[in-house]
XYZ file of C-alpha atoms in Angstrom:
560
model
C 67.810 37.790 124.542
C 65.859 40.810 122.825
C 63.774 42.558 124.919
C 60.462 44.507 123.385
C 61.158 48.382 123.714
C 58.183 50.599 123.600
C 58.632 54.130 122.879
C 57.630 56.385 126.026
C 55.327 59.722 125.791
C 57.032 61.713 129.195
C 54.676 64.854 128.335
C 52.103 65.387 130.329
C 49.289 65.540 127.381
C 48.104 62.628 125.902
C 50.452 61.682 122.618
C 48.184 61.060 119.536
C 50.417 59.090 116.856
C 50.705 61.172 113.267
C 50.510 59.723 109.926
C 49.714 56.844 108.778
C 47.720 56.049 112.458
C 46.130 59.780 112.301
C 44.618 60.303 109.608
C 41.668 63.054 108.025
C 41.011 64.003 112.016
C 40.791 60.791 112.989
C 43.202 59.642 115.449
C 43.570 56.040 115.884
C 46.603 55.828 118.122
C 46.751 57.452 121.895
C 50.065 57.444 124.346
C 48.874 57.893 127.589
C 51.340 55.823 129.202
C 53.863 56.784 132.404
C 51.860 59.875 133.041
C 50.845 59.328 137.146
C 47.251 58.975 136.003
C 44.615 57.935 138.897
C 41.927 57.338 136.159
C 41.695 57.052 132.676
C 40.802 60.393 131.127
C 37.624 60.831 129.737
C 38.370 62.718 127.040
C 40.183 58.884 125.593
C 36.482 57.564 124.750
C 35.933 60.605 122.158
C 38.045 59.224 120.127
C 36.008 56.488 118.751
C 38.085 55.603 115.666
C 40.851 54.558 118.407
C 42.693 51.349 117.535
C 45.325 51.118 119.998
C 45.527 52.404 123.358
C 48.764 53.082 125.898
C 47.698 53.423 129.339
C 50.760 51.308 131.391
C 52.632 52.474 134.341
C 50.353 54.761 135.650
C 48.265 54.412 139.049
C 44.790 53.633 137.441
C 42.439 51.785 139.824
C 39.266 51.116 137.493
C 37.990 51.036 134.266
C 34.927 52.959 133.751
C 32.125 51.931 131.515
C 32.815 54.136 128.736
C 35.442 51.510 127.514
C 32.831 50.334 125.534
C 32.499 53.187 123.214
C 36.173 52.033 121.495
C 34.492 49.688 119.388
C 37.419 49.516 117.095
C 40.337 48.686 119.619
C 42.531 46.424 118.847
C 45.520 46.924 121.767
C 45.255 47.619 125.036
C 47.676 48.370 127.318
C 46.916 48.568 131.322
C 50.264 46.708 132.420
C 51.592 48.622 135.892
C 48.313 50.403 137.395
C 46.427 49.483 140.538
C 43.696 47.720 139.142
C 42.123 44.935 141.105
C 38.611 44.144 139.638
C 37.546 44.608 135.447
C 34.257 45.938 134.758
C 32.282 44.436 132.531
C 31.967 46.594 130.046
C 35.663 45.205 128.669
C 34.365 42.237 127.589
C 32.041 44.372 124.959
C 35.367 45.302 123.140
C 34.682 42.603 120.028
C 37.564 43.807 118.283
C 40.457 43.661 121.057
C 43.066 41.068 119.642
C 45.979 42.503 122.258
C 45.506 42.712 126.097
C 48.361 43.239 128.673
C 46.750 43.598 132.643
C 50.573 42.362 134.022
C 51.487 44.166 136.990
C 48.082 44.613 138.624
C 46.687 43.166 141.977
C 43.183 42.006 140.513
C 41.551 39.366 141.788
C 40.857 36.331 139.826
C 37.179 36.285 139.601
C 37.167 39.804 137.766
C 38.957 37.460 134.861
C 36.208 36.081 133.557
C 35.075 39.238 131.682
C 38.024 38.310 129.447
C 36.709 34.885 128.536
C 34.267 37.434 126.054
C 36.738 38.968 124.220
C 36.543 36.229 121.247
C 39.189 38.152 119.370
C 41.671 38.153 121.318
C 44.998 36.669 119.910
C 47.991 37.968 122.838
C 46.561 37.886 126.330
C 49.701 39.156 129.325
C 48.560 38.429 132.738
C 52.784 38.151 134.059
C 52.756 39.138 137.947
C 49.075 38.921 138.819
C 49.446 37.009 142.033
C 46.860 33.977 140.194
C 47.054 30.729 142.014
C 44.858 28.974 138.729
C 43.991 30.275 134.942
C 40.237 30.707 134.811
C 38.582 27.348 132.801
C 36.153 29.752 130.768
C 39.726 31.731 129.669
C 40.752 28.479 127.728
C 37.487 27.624 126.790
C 36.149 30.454 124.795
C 39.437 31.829 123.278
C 40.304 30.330 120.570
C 42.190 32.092 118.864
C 44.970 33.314 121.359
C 48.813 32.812 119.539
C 50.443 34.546 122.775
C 49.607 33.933 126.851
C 51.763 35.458 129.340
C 51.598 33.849 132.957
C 55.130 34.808 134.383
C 55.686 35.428 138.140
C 52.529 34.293 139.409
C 51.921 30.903 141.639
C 50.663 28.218 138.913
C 51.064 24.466 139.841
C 49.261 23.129 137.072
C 47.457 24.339 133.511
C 43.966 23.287 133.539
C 43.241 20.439 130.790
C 41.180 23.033 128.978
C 44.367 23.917 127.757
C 44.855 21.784 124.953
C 41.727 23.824 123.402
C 44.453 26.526 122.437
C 45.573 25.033 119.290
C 46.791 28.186 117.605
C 49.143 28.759 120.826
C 52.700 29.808 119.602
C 53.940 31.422 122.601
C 53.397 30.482 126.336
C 55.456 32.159 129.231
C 55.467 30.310 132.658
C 58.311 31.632 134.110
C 58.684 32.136 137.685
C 55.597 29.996 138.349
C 55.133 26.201 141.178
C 55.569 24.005 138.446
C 56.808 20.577 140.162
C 56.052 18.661 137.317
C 56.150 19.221 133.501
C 52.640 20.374 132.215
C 51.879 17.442 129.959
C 48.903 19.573 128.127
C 51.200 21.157 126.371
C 52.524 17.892 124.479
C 49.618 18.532 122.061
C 49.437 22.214 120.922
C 51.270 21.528 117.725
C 51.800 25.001 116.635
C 53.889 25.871 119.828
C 56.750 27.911 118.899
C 58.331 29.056 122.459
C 57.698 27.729 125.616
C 59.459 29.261 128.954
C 59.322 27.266 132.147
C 62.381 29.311 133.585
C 62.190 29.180 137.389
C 59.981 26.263 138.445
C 60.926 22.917 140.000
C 60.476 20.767 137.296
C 62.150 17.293 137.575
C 61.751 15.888 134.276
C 60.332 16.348 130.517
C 57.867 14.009 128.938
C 59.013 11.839 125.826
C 56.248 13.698 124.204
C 57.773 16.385 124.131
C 58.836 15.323 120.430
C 55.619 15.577 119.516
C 56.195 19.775 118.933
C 58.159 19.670 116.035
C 57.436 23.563 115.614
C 59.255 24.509 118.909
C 61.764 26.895 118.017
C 62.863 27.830 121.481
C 62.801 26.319 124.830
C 63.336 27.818 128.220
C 63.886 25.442 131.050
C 66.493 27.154 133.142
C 66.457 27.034 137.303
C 64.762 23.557 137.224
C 65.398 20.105 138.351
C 66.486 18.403 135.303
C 68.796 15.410 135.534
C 68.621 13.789 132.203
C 66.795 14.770 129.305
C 64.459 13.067 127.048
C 66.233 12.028 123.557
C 62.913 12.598 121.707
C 64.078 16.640 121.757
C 65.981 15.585 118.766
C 62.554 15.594 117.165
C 62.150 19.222 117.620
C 63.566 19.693 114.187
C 62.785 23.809 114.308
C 64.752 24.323 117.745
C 67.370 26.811 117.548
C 67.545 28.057 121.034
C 67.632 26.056 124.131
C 68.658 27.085 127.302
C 69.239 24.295 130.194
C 71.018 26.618 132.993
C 71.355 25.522 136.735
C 69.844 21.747 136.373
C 70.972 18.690 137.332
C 73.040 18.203 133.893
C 76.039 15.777 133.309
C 75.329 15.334 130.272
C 73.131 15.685 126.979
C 71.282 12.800 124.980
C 73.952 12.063 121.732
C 70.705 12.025 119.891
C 70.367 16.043 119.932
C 73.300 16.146 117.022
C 70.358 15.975 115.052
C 69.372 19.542 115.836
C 71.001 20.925 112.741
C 69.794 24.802 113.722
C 70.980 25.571 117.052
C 72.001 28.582 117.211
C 72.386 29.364 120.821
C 72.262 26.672 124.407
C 72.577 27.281 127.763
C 74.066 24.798 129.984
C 75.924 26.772 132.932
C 75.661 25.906 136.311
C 75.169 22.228 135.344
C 77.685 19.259 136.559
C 79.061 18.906 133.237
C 82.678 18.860 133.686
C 83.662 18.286 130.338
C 82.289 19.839 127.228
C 79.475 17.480 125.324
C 80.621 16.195 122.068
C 77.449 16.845 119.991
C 78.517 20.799 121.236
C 81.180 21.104 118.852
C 78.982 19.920 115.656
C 77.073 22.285 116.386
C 78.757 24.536 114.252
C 75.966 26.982 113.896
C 75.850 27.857 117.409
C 75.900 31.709 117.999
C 75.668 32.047 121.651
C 77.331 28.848 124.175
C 76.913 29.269 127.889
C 79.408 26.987 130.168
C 79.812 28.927 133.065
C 80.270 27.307 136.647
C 80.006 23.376 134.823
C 83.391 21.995 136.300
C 85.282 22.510 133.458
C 89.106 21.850 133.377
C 90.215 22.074 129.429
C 88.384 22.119 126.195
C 88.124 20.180 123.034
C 90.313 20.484 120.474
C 87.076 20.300 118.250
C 86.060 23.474 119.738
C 87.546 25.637 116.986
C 85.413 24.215 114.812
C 82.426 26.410 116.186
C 83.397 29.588 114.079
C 80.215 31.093 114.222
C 80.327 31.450 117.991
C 79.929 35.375 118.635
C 79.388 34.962 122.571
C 81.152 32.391 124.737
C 80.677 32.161 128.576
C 83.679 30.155 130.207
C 83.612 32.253 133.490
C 83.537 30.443 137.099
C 85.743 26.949 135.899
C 88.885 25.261 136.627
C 90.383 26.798 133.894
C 94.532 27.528 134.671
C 95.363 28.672 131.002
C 93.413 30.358 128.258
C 92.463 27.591 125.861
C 94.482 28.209 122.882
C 91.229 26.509 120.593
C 89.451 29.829 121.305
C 91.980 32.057 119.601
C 90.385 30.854 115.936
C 86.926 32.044 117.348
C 87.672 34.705 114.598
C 83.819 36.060 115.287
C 84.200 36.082 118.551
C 82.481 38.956 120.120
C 81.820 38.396 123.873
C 84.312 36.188 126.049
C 83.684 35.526 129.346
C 86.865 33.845 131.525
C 86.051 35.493 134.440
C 86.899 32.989 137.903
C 88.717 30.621 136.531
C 93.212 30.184 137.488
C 94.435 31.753 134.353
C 97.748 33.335 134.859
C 98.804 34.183 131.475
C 97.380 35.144 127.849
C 98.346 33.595 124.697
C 100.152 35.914 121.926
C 97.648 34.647 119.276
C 94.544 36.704 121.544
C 95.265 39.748 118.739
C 93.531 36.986 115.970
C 89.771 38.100 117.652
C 89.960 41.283 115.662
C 85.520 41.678 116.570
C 86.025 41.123 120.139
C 84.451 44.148 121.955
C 83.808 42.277 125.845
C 86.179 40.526 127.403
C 85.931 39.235 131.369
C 88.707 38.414 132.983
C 87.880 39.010 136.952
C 88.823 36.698 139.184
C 91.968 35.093 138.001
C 95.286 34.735 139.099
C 97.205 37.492 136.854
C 100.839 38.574 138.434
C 100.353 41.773 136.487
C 98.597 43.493 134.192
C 97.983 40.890 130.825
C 99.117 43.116 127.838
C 98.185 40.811 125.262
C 94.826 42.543 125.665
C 96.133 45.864 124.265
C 96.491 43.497 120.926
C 92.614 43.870 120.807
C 91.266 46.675 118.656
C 87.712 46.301 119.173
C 87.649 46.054 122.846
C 85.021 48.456 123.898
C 84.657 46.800 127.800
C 87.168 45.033 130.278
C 86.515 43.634 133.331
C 89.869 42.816 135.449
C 88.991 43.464 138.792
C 90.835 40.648 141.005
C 88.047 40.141 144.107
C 90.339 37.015 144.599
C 93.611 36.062 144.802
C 96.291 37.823 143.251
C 96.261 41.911 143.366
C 97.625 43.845 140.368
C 99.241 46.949 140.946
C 100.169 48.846 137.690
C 97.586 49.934 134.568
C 100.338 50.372 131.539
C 100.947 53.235 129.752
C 99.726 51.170 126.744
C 96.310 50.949 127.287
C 95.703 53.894 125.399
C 96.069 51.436 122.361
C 92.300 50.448 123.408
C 90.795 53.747 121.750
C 87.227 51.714 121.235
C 87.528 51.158 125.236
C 84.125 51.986 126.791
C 84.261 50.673 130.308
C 86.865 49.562 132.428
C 86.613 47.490 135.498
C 89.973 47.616 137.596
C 88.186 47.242 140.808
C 89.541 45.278 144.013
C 93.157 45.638 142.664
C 96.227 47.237 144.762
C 96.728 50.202 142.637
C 98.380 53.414 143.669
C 98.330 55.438 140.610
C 96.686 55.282 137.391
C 98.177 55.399 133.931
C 98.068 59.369 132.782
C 97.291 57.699 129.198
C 93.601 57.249 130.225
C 93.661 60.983 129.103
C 93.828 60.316 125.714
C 90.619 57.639 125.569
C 88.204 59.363 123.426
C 85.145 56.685 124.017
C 85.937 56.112 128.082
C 82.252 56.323 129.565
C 82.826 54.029 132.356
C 86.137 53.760 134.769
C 85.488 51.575 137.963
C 88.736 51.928 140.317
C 87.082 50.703 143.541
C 88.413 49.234 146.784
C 92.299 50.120 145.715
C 94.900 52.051 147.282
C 95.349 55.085 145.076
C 96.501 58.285 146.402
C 95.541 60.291 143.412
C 94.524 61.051 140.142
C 96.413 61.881 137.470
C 95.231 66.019 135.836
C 95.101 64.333 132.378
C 91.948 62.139 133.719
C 90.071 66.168 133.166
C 90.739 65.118 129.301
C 88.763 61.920 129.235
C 85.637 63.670 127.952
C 83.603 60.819 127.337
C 83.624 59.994 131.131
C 80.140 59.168 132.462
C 80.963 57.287 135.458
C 83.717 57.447 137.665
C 83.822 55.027 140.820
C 86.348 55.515 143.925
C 85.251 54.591 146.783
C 87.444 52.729 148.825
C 90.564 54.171 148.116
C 93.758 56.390 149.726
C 92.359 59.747 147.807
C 92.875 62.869 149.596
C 92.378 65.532 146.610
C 90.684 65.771 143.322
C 92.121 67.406 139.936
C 91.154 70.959 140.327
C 89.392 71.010 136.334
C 87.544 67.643 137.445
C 84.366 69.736 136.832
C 85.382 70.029 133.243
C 84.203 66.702 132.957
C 80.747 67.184 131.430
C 79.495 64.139 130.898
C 80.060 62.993 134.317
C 77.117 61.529 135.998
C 77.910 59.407 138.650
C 81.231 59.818 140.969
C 81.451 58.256 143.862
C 84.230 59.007 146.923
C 82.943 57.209 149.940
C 85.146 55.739 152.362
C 88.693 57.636 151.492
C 90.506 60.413 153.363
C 89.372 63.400 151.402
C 90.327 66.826 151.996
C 90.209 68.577 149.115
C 87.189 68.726 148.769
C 86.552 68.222 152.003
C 84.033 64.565 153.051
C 80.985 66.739 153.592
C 81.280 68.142 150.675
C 81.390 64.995 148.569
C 79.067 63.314 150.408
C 76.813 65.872 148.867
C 77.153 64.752 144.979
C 78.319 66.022 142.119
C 76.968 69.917 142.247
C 78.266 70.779 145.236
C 81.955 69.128 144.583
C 81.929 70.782 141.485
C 80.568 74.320 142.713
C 83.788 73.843 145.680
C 86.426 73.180 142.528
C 84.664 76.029 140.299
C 85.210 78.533 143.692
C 88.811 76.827 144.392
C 89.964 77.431 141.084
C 88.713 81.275 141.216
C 90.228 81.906 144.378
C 93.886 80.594 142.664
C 93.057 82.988 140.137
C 92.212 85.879 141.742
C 95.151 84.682 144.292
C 97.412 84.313 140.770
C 96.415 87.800 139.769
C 97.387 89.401 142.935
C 100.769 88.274 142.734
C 101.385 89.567 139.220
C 99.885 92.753 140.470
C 102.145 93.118 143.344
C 105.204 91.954 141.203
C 104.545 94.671 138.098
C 104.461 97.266 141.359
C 107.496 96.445 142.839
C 109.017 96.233 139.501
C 108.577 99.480 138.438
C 108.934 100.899 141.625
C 112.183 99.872 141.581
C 111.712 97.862 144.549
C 113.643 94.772 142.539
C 112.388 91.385 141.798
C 109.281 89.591 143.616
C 110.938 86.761 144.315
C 113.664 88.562 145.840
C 111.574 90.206 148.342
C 110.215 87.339 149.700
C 113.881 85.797 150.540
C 114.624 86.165 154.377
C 116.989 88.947 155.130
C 119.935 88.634 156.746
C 120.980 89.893 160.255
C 122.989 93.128 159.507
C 121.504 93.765 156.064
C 119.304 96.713 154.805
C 116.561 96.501 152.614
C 117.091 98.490 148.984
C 114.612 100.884 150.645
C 116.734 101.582 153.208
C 119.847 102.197 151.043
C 118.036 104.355 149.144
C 119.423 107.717 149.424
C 122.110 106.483 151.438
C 124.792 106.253 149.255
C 128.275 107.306 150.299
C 129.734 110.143 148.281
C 133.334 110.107 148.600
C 135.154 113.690 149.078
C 131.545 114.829 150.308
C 130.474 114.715 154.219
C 126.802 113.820 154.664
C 124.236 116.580 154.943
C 124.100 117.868 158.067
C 127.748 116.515 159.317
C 130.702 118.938 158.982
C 133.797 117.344 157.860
């Protein structure tokens, strides 16, 4: 799902957008969002041309008066402050169409100063602790396309509801929901609707009566059937049904001819639907955890399928149907009993993320290395079988990004991980390895590096030539080298102790080439020979020196 990113201002001083929004002086655009504020700066109202306002994720606890003097706002952004009542003066802001208060403890009767803001077309009131949605809210605005209402403790929608009849979007995720809000059977122009996370036990027939709806969230429900007027919903492309009551779907939904992505794990399926696999637009298909012991052989046909979730099944091969999933991008197989890898895996040239935790592997599955595009794997065995070699090969990955190797038996790791240009993410937890190979110092890329867990008594000395490296983490193993109170300090202090290690080998390295250039020229004979033990009887050179017998000649002071 794509989430809405909004660019963040981190200076202190309030950001004022350039052209087009600032224009001749005027500034109609003002970032004052993540900045700690306890009130809104007053210096905000001067700007009277303002049209869109930033102020989320701050500490705010009231709205002063002077709102009112932004008589051309359009957006307004309060989401994540501590506000708990709205002054009136808000509801004087005639030209507001956008209005996020999400995230704030205010009470429910300070609402009903937004019932005056007739323009408003996107109202976001997601985690607001409300218990019911104001009556004058859904009686005076009537022109609202958006309403947020996730995470809060709604049972029901009041029947004033149905005066919203240019609705597209309604989020009521996370709410009490026992029972499907029949209201919304007659806003025609609904697009999405998200009842994610309620306890909803069944769907109206009239739900057919939205032939607009595009995409509909009804995951973490109830469900144990579903209505076969859906197939009327001749728009709906996405349509996820996750962790019902599922065994199977109405044969009537074939006539959805734009689905594009469904969601049916953690449902009782155990065998794929038929309708599925003419779906052959589908994009994204989520199965895990549905019972699931084979597939179709009509599952090939779905060659648009870019992300497939097969992960927590009964699953004791890798269905061979998948290999001609030739735009295959995401696989998940993770918990299933595969033991082996077909040869024909190489044919999903665009795969890039590929899970296979949790199986039953005897060792490492090289038909991955076949995969060009790989940029994450996940083979960490929390279950059953252990694996205890990496191959040499794996440098054939060179896309590889992250690798997960976790809860495996494995001693050493390959010294080709070296030579991984893109490795950001190595995860070696809860093995048995006594230590790293130098050439990990090469993997440049490296921004995480997890150990804990293991049989590690020393690091590389140039581990600190890692630059990238962000997180490393050593708990529970044996070290020594740098010592465990050092590395329970984090990454400065381990790699201050390796920088000052390092220097004292140096300086220690220096000292011997000092002492050997010395002896050398002294005469004194090789380094390494002083430093053999002598033997009982034997003089040093030093000793001898001067020594020497002279035969025919008695020694100086002896007569002959």
């Amino acid at each position: 799902m794509s989430k809405d990113i909004k660019s963040v201002e981190h200076s202190p001083k309030i950001h004022q957008r350039n052209d087009p929004q600032h224009v001749n002086d005027r500034t109609f655009f003002i970032d004052a969002s993540n900045q700690s504020l306890t009130a809104i700066p007053l210096e905000i109202f001067t700007f009277t041309e303002l049209e869109e306002v930033h102020l989320e994720n701050n500490q705010i606890e009231e709205i002063p008066q002077e709102i009112q003097r932004l008589k051309n706002i359009r957006v307004l952004y309060l989401d994540k402050n501590n506000l708990r009542s709205l002054c009136p003066a808000l509801g004087l802001l005639s030209s507001l169409e956008r209005l996020d208060l999400s995230y704030n403890p205010i009470f429910s009767s300070s609402l009903l100063v937004v019932s005056f803001l007739h323009a408003l077309r996107e109202l976001r009131l997601y985690q607001t602790d409300l218990k019911e949605i104001p009556v004058v809210i859904c009686k005076n605005l009537h022109h609202l396309e958006l309403l947020g209402l996730t995470g809060n403790h709604l049972k029901c929608l009041p029947k004033e509801i149905v005066n919203q009849t240019k609705l597209r979007e309604i989020y009521l995720k996370r709410n009490q929901f026992e029972t499907f809000p029949q209201e919304l059977c007659v806003l025609y122009n609904l697009e999405i609707i998200d009842l994610d996370e309620n306890k909803i036990g069944a769907i109206p027939e009239e739900i057919g009566h939205l032939t607009g709806l595009q995409k509909f969230y009804v995951a973490s429900n109830n469900l144990p059937v579903l209505p076969a007027s859906l197939c009327h919903c001749s728009q709906l492309s996405v349509l996820d049904l996750s962790h019902n009551l599922l065994h199977s779907i109405p044969k009537s939904l074939t006539e959805l001819r734009k689905m594009t992505e469904i969601g049916l794990s953690g449902n009782p399926l155990e065998k794929v639907p038929y309708l599925i696999c003419r779906w052959t637009s589908l994009h994204l298909l989520y199965l895990g955890n549905t019972g699931l012991h084979r597939l179709r052989g009509s599952f090939r046909h779905l060659v648009n399928l870019r992300c497939l979730d097969l992960s927590q099944n009964h699953l004791d091969h890798c269905p061979l149907q998948i290999c001609a999933l030739k735009n295959l991008e995401v696989l998940g197989l993770d918990d299933n009993k595969i033991g082996q890898l077909p040869s024909e895996l190489g044919s999903l040239s665009k795969l890039k993320i590929l899970g296979l935790t949790g199986n039953e592997f005897l060792s490492f599955p090289e038909e991955v290395l076949s995969l060009a595009s790989l940029e994450k794997l996940y083979i960490g065995q929390d279950q059953g079988f252990k694996l205890t070699y990496v191959p040499e090969h794996i440098r054939k990955l060179q896309s590889l990004k992250e690798l997960y190797i976790e809860n495996n038996h494995l001693e050493y790791l390959p010294v080709s991980l070296g030579s991984m240009p893109n490795l950001e993410v190595l995860d070696c937890r809860h093995n048995l390895l006594k230590q790293l190979p130098d050439a990990i110092c090469q993997a440049q890329a490296l921004k995480e590096l997890l150990l804990e867990d293991n049989l590690l008594t020393h690091l590389p000395e140039n581990l600190d030539s890692l630059v990238n490296l962000k997180v490393l983490t050593l708990m529970d193993n044996p070290m020594e080298e740098p010592p465990k109170e050092v590395c329970a300090e984090g990454n400065e202090v381990i790699w201050k102790y390796l920088k000052e290690k390092r220097n004292r080998n140096i300086m220690a390295t220096k000292i011997q080439a000092w002492w050997h250039g010395t002896m050398v020229r002294k005469g004194f004979g090789k380094f390494g020979e002083l430093l053999k033990p002598r033997k009982k009887g034997k003089t040093s050179p030093k000793d001898k020196k001067g020594k020497k017998d002279v035969k025919g000649k008695p020694e100086k002071g002896k007569k002959k």
